[in-house]
Coordinates of C-alpha atoms in Angstrom, one line a residue:
Chain A
M156 CA -40.7 -14.1 32.1
S157 CA -41.9 -11.4 34.4
G158 CA -38.5 -11.6 36.2
L159 CA -36.8 -10.7 33.0
G160 CA -39.2 -7.9 32.3
E161 CA -38.7 -6.5 35.7
A162 CA -34.9 -6.8 35.4
F163 CA -35.1 -4.8 32.2
A164 CA -37.2 -2.1 33.7
A165 CA -34.9 -1.8 36.7
A166 CA -31.9 -1.8 34.4
W167 CA -33.4 1.0 32.4
A168 CA -34.1 3.0 35.6
L169 CA -30.5 2.7 36.6
I170 CA -29.2 3.9 33.2
A171 CA -31.8 6.7 32.9
G172 CA -31.2 7.8 36.5
V173 CA -27.4 8.0 35.9
E174 CA -26.6 5.9 38.9
P175 CA -23.1 7.2 40.2
G176 CA -21.9 3.6 40.8
L177 CA -22.7 2.6 37.3
V178 CA -21.1 5.7 35.8
G179 CA -17.9 5.0 37.7
I180 CA -17.8 1.5 36.4
V181 CA -18.5 2.5 32.8
T182 CA -15.9 5.3 32.9
L183 CA -13.2 3.0 34.3
S184 CA -14.0 0.4 31.7
L185 CA -13.6 2.9 28.9
Q186 CA -10.4 4.3 30.4
V187 CA -8.8 0.9 30.7
S188 CA -9.8 -0.5 27.3
L189 CA -9.1 2.7 25.4
S190 CA -5.7 3.0 26.9
A191 CA -4.9 -0.6 26.1
V192 CA -6.1 -0.2 22.5
L193 CA -4.0 3.0 22.1
I194 CA -0.9 1.4 23.4
A195 CA -1.5 -1.8 21.5
S196 CA -2.0 0.1 18.2
A197 CA 1.2 2.0 18.7
I198 CA 3.0 -1.4 19.0
A199 CA 0.9 -3.5 16.6
L200 CA 0.4 -1.3 13.6
P201 CA 4.2 -0.7 12.9
L202 CA 4.7 -4.4 13.8
G203 CA 2.1 -5.5 11.3
A204 CA 3.4 -3.2 8.6
A205 CA 7.0 -4.4 9.2
I206 CA 6.0 -8.0 8.8
A207 CA 3.9 -7.2 5.8
V208 CA 6.8 -5.6 3.8
G209 CA 9.7 -7.3 5.5
R210 CA 11.7 -10.3 4.1
F211 CA 13.4 -12.2 6.8
P212 CA 13.9 -15.8 7.9
G213 CA 11.1 -17.2 10.0
R214 CA 8.6 -14.7 8.6
Q215 CA 6.0 -17.3 7.7
A216 CA 6.3 -18.9 11.2
L217 CA 5.9 -15.5 12.8
I218 CA 2.7 -14.9 10.8
V219 CA 1.3 -18.3 11.9
L220 CA 2.2 -17.6 15.5
L221 CA 0.6 -14.1 15.3
N222 CA -2.6 -15.5 13.8
A223 CA -2.7 -18.2 16.5
L224 CA -2.2 -15.6 19.2
M225 CA -5.4 -13.9 18.1
G226 CA -7.2 -16.7 19.9
L227 CA -5.3 -16.3 23.1
P228 CA -7.6 -17.1 26.1
P229 CA -8.0 -14.0 28.3
V230 CA -7.6 -16.0 31.5
V231 CA -4.2 -17.3 30.3
V232 CA -3.1 -13.8 29.6
G233 CA -4.4 -12.7 33.0
L234 CA -2.4 -15.5 34.6
L235 CA 0.8 -14.6 32.8
V236 CA 0.5 -10.9 33.6
Y237 CA -0.3 -11.8 37.2
L238 CA 2.9 -13.9 37.4
L239 CA 4.9 -11.0 35.9
L240 CA 3.4 -8.3 38.2
S241 CA 3.1 -10.3 41.4
R242 CA 5.4 -9.3 44.2
A243 CA 7.8 -12.2 43.5
G244 CA 7.6 -11.7 39.7
P245 CA 10.1 -10.0 37.5
L246 CA 8.0 -6.7 37.3
G247 CA 6.8 -7.0 40.9
S248 CA 8.8 -3.9 42.0
L249 CA 6.4 -1.8 39.9
G250 CA 3.7 -2.6 42.5
I251 CA 0.8 -2.2 40.0
L252 CA -0.9 -5.5 40.5
F253 CA -4.6 -5.0 41.4
T254 CA -4.6 -1.5 39.9
P255 CA -6.1 -0.3 36.6
S256 CA -2.5 -0.1 35.2
A257 CA -2.3 -3.9 35.5
M258 CA -5.6 -4.3 33.6
V259 CA -4.2 -2.0 30.8
V260 CA -1.1 -4.2 30.6
A261 CA -3.2 -7.4 30.4
Q262 CA -5.6 -6.0 27.7
T263 CA -2.7 -4.7 25.7
V264 CA -1.1 -8.1 25.6
L265 CA -4.5 -9.5 24.5
V266 CA -5.1 -7.0 21.8
V267 CA -1.6 -6.6 20.2
P268 CA -1.8 -9.9 18.3
I269 CA -5.2 -9.1 17.0
I270 CA -4.3 -5.7 15.6
A271 CA -0.9 -6.9 14.4
A272 CA -2.2 -10.0 12.6
L273 CA -5.1 -8.3 10.9
S274 CA -3.2 -5.1 9.9
R275 CA -0.4 -7.4 8.5
Q276 CA -3.0 -8.9 6.2
V277 CA -4.5 -5.6 5.1
I278 CA -1.1 -3.9 4.6
E279 CA 0.4 -6.9 2.7
D280 CA -2.5 -6.9 0.3
A281 CA -1.9 -3.2 -0.3
W282 CA 1.8 -3.7 -0.7
R283 CA 1.2 -6.1 -3.5
E284 CA -0.6 -3.3 -5.4
Y285 CA 1.9 -0.5 -4.4
D286 CA 5.2 -2.5 -4.4
E287 CA 6.6 -1.6 -7.8
Q288 CA 5.3 1.9 -7.8
L289 CA 6.9 2.7 -4.5
R290 CA 10.2 1.0 -5.3
S291 CA 10.2 2.8 -8.6
L292 CA 9.9 6.1 -6.8
G293 CA 12.8 5.1 -4.6
A294 CA 11.0 4.3 -1.3
S295 CA 12.9 2.2 1.2
R296 CA 11.1 -0.6 2.9
P297 CA 10.6 1.4 6.2
S298 CA 9.2 4.4 4.4
A299 CA 7.0 2.2 2.2
A300 CA 5.6 0.6 5.4
L301 CA 4.7 4.0 6.8
T302 CA 3.1 5.0 3.4
L303 CA 1.1 1.8 3.5
I304 CA -0.2 2.4 7.1
W305 CA -1.4 5.8 6.0
D306 CA -2.9 4.6 2.8
T307 CA -4.9 1.8 4.5
R308 CA -5.9 4.0 7.4
F309 CA -9.6 3.5 6.9
S310 CA -9.4 -0.3 7.0
L311 CA -7.0 -0.1 10.0
V312 CA -9.7 1.9 11.9
T313 CA -12.0 -1.1 11.7
I314 CA -9.2 -3.4 12.9
V315 CA -8.4 -1.2 15.9
L316 CA -12.1 -1.2 16.8
A317 CA -12.1 -5.0 16.6
G318 CA -9.3 -4.8 19.1
F319 CA -11.3 -2.4 21.3
G320 CA -14.3 -4.8 21.2
R321 CA -12.1 -7.6 22.4
A322 CA -10.6 -5.6 25.2
A323 CA -13.9 -4.1 26.4
A324 CA -15.7 -7.5 26.3
E325 CA -13.2 -9.8 28.1
V326 CA -13.6 -10.7 31.7
G327 CA -10.9 -13.3 32.6
A328 CA -7.7 -11.2 32.3
V329 CA -9.0 -8.1 34.2
M330 CA -10.6 -10.2 36.8
I331 CA -7.3 -11.9 37.6
V332 CA -4.9 -8.9 37.5
G333 CA -7.4 -6.3 38.7
G334 CA -9.2 -8.3 41.3
N335 CA -12.6 -6.6 40.8
I336 CA -12.2 -4.3 43.7
D337 CA -15.2 -2.0 44.1
G338 CA -14.5 1.5 43.1
V339 CA -10.9 0.7 42.1
T340 CA -10.7 -2.0 39.5
R341 CA -14.3 -3.0 38.9
V342 CA -15.2 -2.7 35.2
M343 CA -18.4 -3.5 33.3
T344 CA -17.6 -7.2 32.6
T345 CA -16.3 -8.1 36.0
A346 CA -19.3 -6.3 37.6
I347 CA -21.7 -8.2 35.4
A348 CA -20.1 -11.5 36.4
L349 CA -20.2 -10.5 40.1
E350 CA -23.8 -9.1 40.2
T351 CA -25.1 -12.0 38.3
S352 CA -23.7 -14.4 40.8
K353 CA -25.1 -12.3 43.6
G354 CA -28.5 -12.3 41.9
D355 CA -28.6 -8.5 41.3
L356 CA -29.8 -8.9 37.8
P357 CA -30.9 -5.3 37.1
L358 CA -27.4 -3.9 37.6
A359 CA -25.9 -6.7 35.6
L360 CA -28.3 -6.2 32.8
G361 CA -28.0 -2.4 32.9
L362 CA -24.2 -2.8 32.5
G363 CA -24.7 -5.3 29.7
I364 CA -27.0 -2.9 27.8
V365 CA -24.4 -0.1 28.2
L366 CA -21.6 -2.3 27.1
L367 CA -23.5 -3.5 24.0
S368 CA -24.6 0.0 23.1
L369 CA -21.0 1.3 23.4
V370 CA -19.7 -1.3 21.1
L371 CA -22.5 -0.8 18.7
L372 CA -22.0 3.0 18.7
L373 CA -18.3 2.7 18.0
N374 CA -18.8 0.3 15.1
A375 CA -21.5 2.5 13.6
L376 CA -19.0 5.3 13.8
A377 CA -16.3 3.3 12.1
A378 CA -18.7 2.3 9.3
L379 CA -19.6 5.9 8.8
I380 CA -16.0 7.1 8.7
R381 CA -15.2 4.3 6.2
E382 CA -18.2 5.2 4.0
L383 CA -17.4 8.9 4.0
A384 CA -13.7 8.3 3.4
T385 CA -14.3 5.9 0.5
R386 CA -16.6 8.4 -1.1
R387 CA -14.1 11.1 -0.7
Y388 CA -10.8 9.4 -1.3
G389 CA -11.7 6.4 -3.5
Chain B
M1090 CA 23.5 8.1 -17.7
L1091 CA 23.1 6.7 -21.3
P1092 CA 23.9 4.7 -23.3
L1093 CA 22.1 1.7 -21.6
E1094 CA 23.7 -1.6 -22.4
L1095 CA 22.0 -5.0 -21.9
R1096 CA 24.5 -7.8 -21.9
D1097 CA 23.1 -11.3 -22.5
L1098 CA 20.2 -10.4 -20.1
R1099 CA 18.2 -13.4 -18.8
F1100 CA 15.3 -13.8 -16.4
S1101 CA 13.3 -16.8 -15.4
A1102 CA 10.4 -17.1 -13.0
G1103 CA 9.6 -20.4 -11.3
G1104 CA 11.9 -22.3 -13.8
H1105 CA 10.3 -20.7 -16.8
P1106 CA 12.6 -18.6 -19.0
I1107 CA 10.9 -15.3 -19.8
I1108 CA 13.9 -13.3 -21.1
R1109 CA 16.3 -15.7 -22.8
G1110 CA 19.4 -13.8 -23.5
I1111 CA 19.0 -10.2 -24.8
S1112 CA 21.9 -8.0 -25.7
A1113 CA 21.2 -4.4 -26.9
R1114 CA 22.4 -0.9 -26.7
L1115 CA 20.1 2.0 -26.2
E1116 CA 21.5 5.5 -27.0
A1117 CA 20.5 8.9 -25.8
G1118 CA 18.0 10.6 -28.1
P1119 CA 15.7 8.4 -30.1
R1120 CA 12.4 7.3 -28.6
S1121 CA 12.8 3.5 -28.3
I1122 CA 9.7 1.3 -28.5
I1123 CA 9.8 -2.2 -27.2
L1124 CA 7.3 -4.0 -29.4
G1125 CA 6.0 -7.5 -29.3
P1126 CA 3.0 -9.7 -28.9
N1127 CA 1.4 -10.3 -25.4
G1128 CA 3.6 -12.5 -23.3
A1129 CA 6.7 -11.8 -25.3
G1130 CA 8.5 -10.4 -22.2
K1131 CA 8.3 -6.7 -22.9
S1132 CA 7.2 -5.6 -19.4
V1133 CA 9.7 -7.9 -17.7
L1134 CA 12.5 -6.6 -19.9
M1135 CA 11.5 -3.0 -18.9
R1136 CA 11.4 -3.9 -15.2
L1137 CA 14.9 -5.5 -15.5
C1138 CA 16.2 -2.3 -17.1
H1139 CA 14.5 -0.1 -14.4
G1140 CA 15.9 -2.3 -11.6
L1141 CA 12.5 -3.6 -10.3
L1142 CA 13.5 -7.1 -11.1
R1143 CA 16.9 -8.7 -10.6
P1144 CA 18.2 -10.5 -13.7
S1145 CA 18.8 -14.3 -13.4
G1146 CA 21.8 -13.8 -15.7
G1147 CA 23.6 -11.1 -17.7
E1148 CA 23.9 -7.4 -16.9
V1149 CA 22.2 -4.0 -17.2
I1150 CA 24.9 -1.4 -17.5
W1151 CA 24.4 2.4 -17.5
H1152 CA 27.5 3.6 -19.2
G1153 CA 27.0 7.3 -18.4
A1154 CA 26.2 7.0 -14.7
K1155 CA 29.7 8.1 -13.7
G1156 CA 29.5 6.8 -10.2
G1157 CA 26.1 8.4 -9.4
D1158 CA 23.1 6.2 -8.5
P1159 CA 21.4 5.4 -11.8
R1160 CA 18.1 4.6 -9.9
R1161 CA 17.8 8.3 -9.0
R1162 CA 17.9 9.4 -12.6
Q1163 CA 15.1 7.3 -14.1
A1164 CA 11.4 7.0 -13.6
M1165 CA 8.6 4.7 -14.7
V1166 CA 5.0 5.0 -15.6
F1167 CA 2.9 1.8 -15.3
Q1168 CA 0.0 0.5 -17.3
R1169 CA -2.2 0.9 -14.3
P1170 CA -1.0 3.9 -12.3
V1171 CA -1.0 3.3 -8.5
M1172 CA -2.3 6.5 -6.9
L1173 CA -1.8 7.1 -3.2
R1174 CA -4.9 7.9 -1.0
R1175 CA -4.1 11.6 -1.0
S1176 CA -4.5 14.6 -3.2
A1177 CA -3.2 14.8 -6.8
L1178 CA -0.7 17.4 -5.6
A1179 CA 0.4 15.3 -2.7
N1180 CA 1.0 12.3 -5.0
V1181 CA 3.5 14.4 -7.0
I1182 CA 5.1 15.8 -3.8
Y1183 CA 5.5 12.2 -2.4
G1184 CA 7.9 11.3 -5.2
L1185 CA 9.8 14.6 -5.0
K1186 CA 10.2 14.2 -1.2
L1187 CA 11.6 10.7 -1.7
A1188 CA 14.1 12.1 -4.2
G1189 CA 15.3 14.4 -1.4
H1190 CA 13.9 17.8 -2.4
S1191 CA 13.1 20.5 0.2
P1192 CA 9.4 21.0 1.1
Q1193 CA 9.2 24.4 -0.7
E1194 CA 11.0 23.0 -3.7
C1195 CA 8.5 20.0 -3.8
E1196 CA 5.5 22.2 -3.6
L1197 CA 6.7 24.6 -6.4
R1198 CA 7.8 21.8 -8.7
A1199 CA 4.6 19.8 -8.1
Q1200 CA 2.4 22.8 -8.9
D1201 CA 4.5 23.4 -12.1
V1202 CA 4.2 19.9 -13.5
L1203 CA 0.5 19.7 -12.7
E1204 CA 0.1 22.9 -14.7
V1205 CA 2.0 21.4 -17.6
V1206 CA -0.1 18.2 -17.7
G1207 CA -3.3 20.2 -17.3
L1208 CA -4.3 19.1 -13.9
A1209 CA -3.8 22.4 -12.0
Q1210 CA -7.6 22.6 -11.4
Q1211 CA -7.6 19.1 -9.9
A1212 CA -4.5 19.6 -7.7
S1213 CA -6.4 19.3 -4.4
R1214 CA -8.8 16.5 -5.5
P1215 CA -8.1 13.0 -4.1
A1216 CA -6.0 11.2 -6.8
R1217 CA -8.1 8.0 -6.6
V1218 CA -11.3 9.7 -7.7
L1219 CA -9.8 11.1 -10.9
S1220 CA -10.7 9.5 -14.2
G1221 CA -8.4 6.9 -15.8
G1222 CA -7.0 9.5 -18.2
E1223 CA -6.4 12.0 -15.5
Q1224 CA -4.7 9.4 -13.3
Q1225 CA -2.4 8.5 -16.1
R1226 CA -1.6 12.2 -16.7
L1227 CA -0.9 12.5 -13.0
A1228 CA 1.4 9.4 -13.1
L1229 CA 3.3 11.1 -16.0
A1230 CA 3.5 14.3 -13.9
R1231 CA 4.7 12.4 -10.9
A1232 CA 7.4 10.7 -12.9
W1233 CA 8.5 13.7 -14.9
A1234 CA 8.7 16.0 -11.8
L1235 CA 11.7 13.9 -10.8
G1236 CA 13.5 15.3 -13.9
P1237 CA 14.6 11.8 -15.0
D1238 CA 17.2 11.3 -17.7
V1239 CA 15.3 8.2 -18.8
L1240 CA 11.5 7.6 -18.6
F1241 CA 10.2 4.1 -18.9
L1242 CA 6.6 3.7 -19.9
D1243 CA 4.8 0.3 -19.7
E1244 CA 1.9 0.3 -22.1
P1245 CA 0.8 3.7 -20.8
T1246 CA -2.3 4.0 -22.9
A1247 CA -3.5 0.3 -22.9
N1248 CA -6.6 1.1 -20.9
L1249 CA -7.5 4.5 -22.4
D1250 CA -9.8 5.7 -25.1
P1251 CA -8.4 7.3 -28.3
A1252 CA -8.9 10.9 -27.3
V1253 CA -7.1 10.4 -24.0
T1254 CA -4.4 8.3 -25.7
H1255 CA -3.7 11.3 -27.9
E1256 CA -3.3 13.5 -24.9
I1257 CA -0.9 11.1 -23.2
E1258 CA 1.1 10.7 -26.4
S1259 CA 1.4 14.5 -26.7
L1260 CA 2.7 14.7 -23.2
I1261 CA 5.2 11.9 -23.9
N1262 CA 6.5 13.8 -26.9
M1263 CA 6.8 17.0 -24.9
I1264 CA 8.8 15.2 -22.2
H1265 CA 11.0 13.8 -25.0
A1266 CA 11.5 17.2 -26.5
A1267 CA 12.6 18.5 -23.1
G1268 CA 15.5 16.1 -23.3
T1269 CA 14.3 12.9 -21.5
K1270 CA 15.1 9.5 -23.1
I1271 CA 11.8 7.6 -23.8
I1272 CA 11.7 3.8 -23.5
M1273 CA 8.2 2.5 -24.0
T1274 CA 6.5 -0.8 -24.5
T1275 CA 3.4 -1.3 -26.6
H1276 CA 1.7 -3.8 -28.8
N1277 CA -0.1 -1.1 -30.8
L1278 CA 1.5 -0.6 -34.2
G1279 CA -0.3 2.8 -34.7
Q1280 CA 1.4 4.0 -31.6
V1281 CA 4.8 2.8 -32.8
R1282 CA 4.3 4.9 -36.0
R1283 CA 3.2 7.9 -34.0
L1284 CA 5.8 7.8 -31.3
G1285 CA 8.7 5.6 -32.3
D1286 CA 12.2 6.5 -33.6
E1287 CA 13.5 3.0 -33.2
V1288 CA 11.9 -0.4 -32.6
L1289 CA 13.1 -3.3 -30.5
F1290 CA 11.0 -6.3 -31.5
I1291 CA 10.7 -8.9 -28.8
D1292 CA 9.3 -12.3 -29.3
R1293 CA 9.2 -15.2 -26.8
G1294 CA 12.0 -13.7 -24.7
L1295 CA 14.4 -12.9 -27.5
L1296 CA 15.3 -9.7 -29.3
R1297 CA 14.4 -10.4 -32.9
E1298 CA 15.6 -7.0 -34.3
Q1299 CA 16.4 -3.5 -33.4
S1300 CA 15.8 -1.1 -36.3
P1301 CA 14.8 2.5 -37.1
M1302 CA 11.1 2.8 -37.2
E1303 CA 10.7 3.4 -40.9
R1304 CA 12.9 0.4 -41.8
F1305 CA 11.1 -1.8 -39.3
F1306 CA 7.8 -1.3 -41.2
T1307 CA 9.1 -1.3 -44.8
R1308 CA 11.9 -4.0 -44.5
P1309 CA 11.6 -6.0 -41.2
A1310 CA 14.7 -8.0 -40.7
S1311 CA 13.0 -11.0 -39.1
S1312 CA 10.2 -13.2 -40.2
E1313 CA 8.6 -13.0 -36.8
A1314 CA 8.3 -9.2 -37.1
E1315 CA 7.0 -9.5 -40.6
T1316 CA 4.2 -11.8 -39.4
F1317 CA 3.5 -9.5 -36.5
I1318 CA 3.1 -6.5 -38.7
R1319 CA 0.9 -8.3 -41.2
G1320 CA -1.3 -9.8 -38.5
E1321 CA -1.8 -6.5 -36.8
L1322 CA -2.6 -4.3 -39.7
P1323 CA -6.3 -4.1 -40.7

């Protein structure tokens, strides 16, 4: 019990003292996960919208696949990206294995299905409401898809944040493709795993608190945006 | 664009016949009211004419289209208007932009029609927070801005109180006076008397009669219409 209390106190001291090591780890985590979510959104939102308004053979199968991929285990993604990026792999010539870029790739792969599947659902629901009106005004399907992305933007923010939560919280993929190299590819989750196994609980706990606070802060922000937007735009 | 000819038009959904062979001719000029009890197929008939639904059989022919795209010269106002999550003005501009107008043209024309329907003060307000009556006026403005030869209205006042209904009816008359053909569904006999020049009475997917408004009320040609008129009058 006292061990836990001490760990908390020490963790707090680390956070309050703005320990440079800790700051580096937090900054890298944010850089990697934000980049991944940005790239994933650029791919997944148009993809989700296209599937939502599109009519093509195999659509239902694609939706099932996408929904299933939301539960993709991070270690499996890590392994696949590792194989892709390793020296002998098809993208080995890029030479980005064990760099933050590789971690961005892995997290992007992990997050694309989540954002695509959830945005497909939201946009398809909106499409049901807008369908006749937009077609009556002469909108083509691609232009209707863009209109729907814009009109569901406040719901999509929540989805993108869910993607960020997933990216920032996973260990397996970044551990495999990043290698948890101190000062280079060590992020919050891999550091927590390592420090815990080494027995340095204050640092692990401090990072845990920072991680939780960041996710909480972002979600509070999203809720606020949504609330204000609904009040303003209906 | 006109006359509009329906040739043995049929539509079924999931094996259920909804429109069971309707032939009619709608000339330029008179305000045509499609009248009938709930579930008669009025809305479906209108969607077939407007091209939102594909007929299961028969044809919709625009005799005066002269090679142009008839879809570009008609507009529709729905019972429940779908407003995009943007300002009232931007909602009107959206339709104009899809119709291929230049940005300056869109802006000017949109300002104009908002002025006409009495929403100039609300131009910058988000469309979704407007009242039901204001939204329906905005929907009329959005449709009319396109300068259609034919305006379809699907029970445009079904959800509105008498005062607002009166406003909407005046706007419809004004649009008619400016040279647009009005084709409107309703099940409200008072509205038929106020707005109708000719009546197409639909019952269970069949056109029972097409008569000038006065004659429809004084000497209905079908027993179904006679029953409907008697049942509806207080």
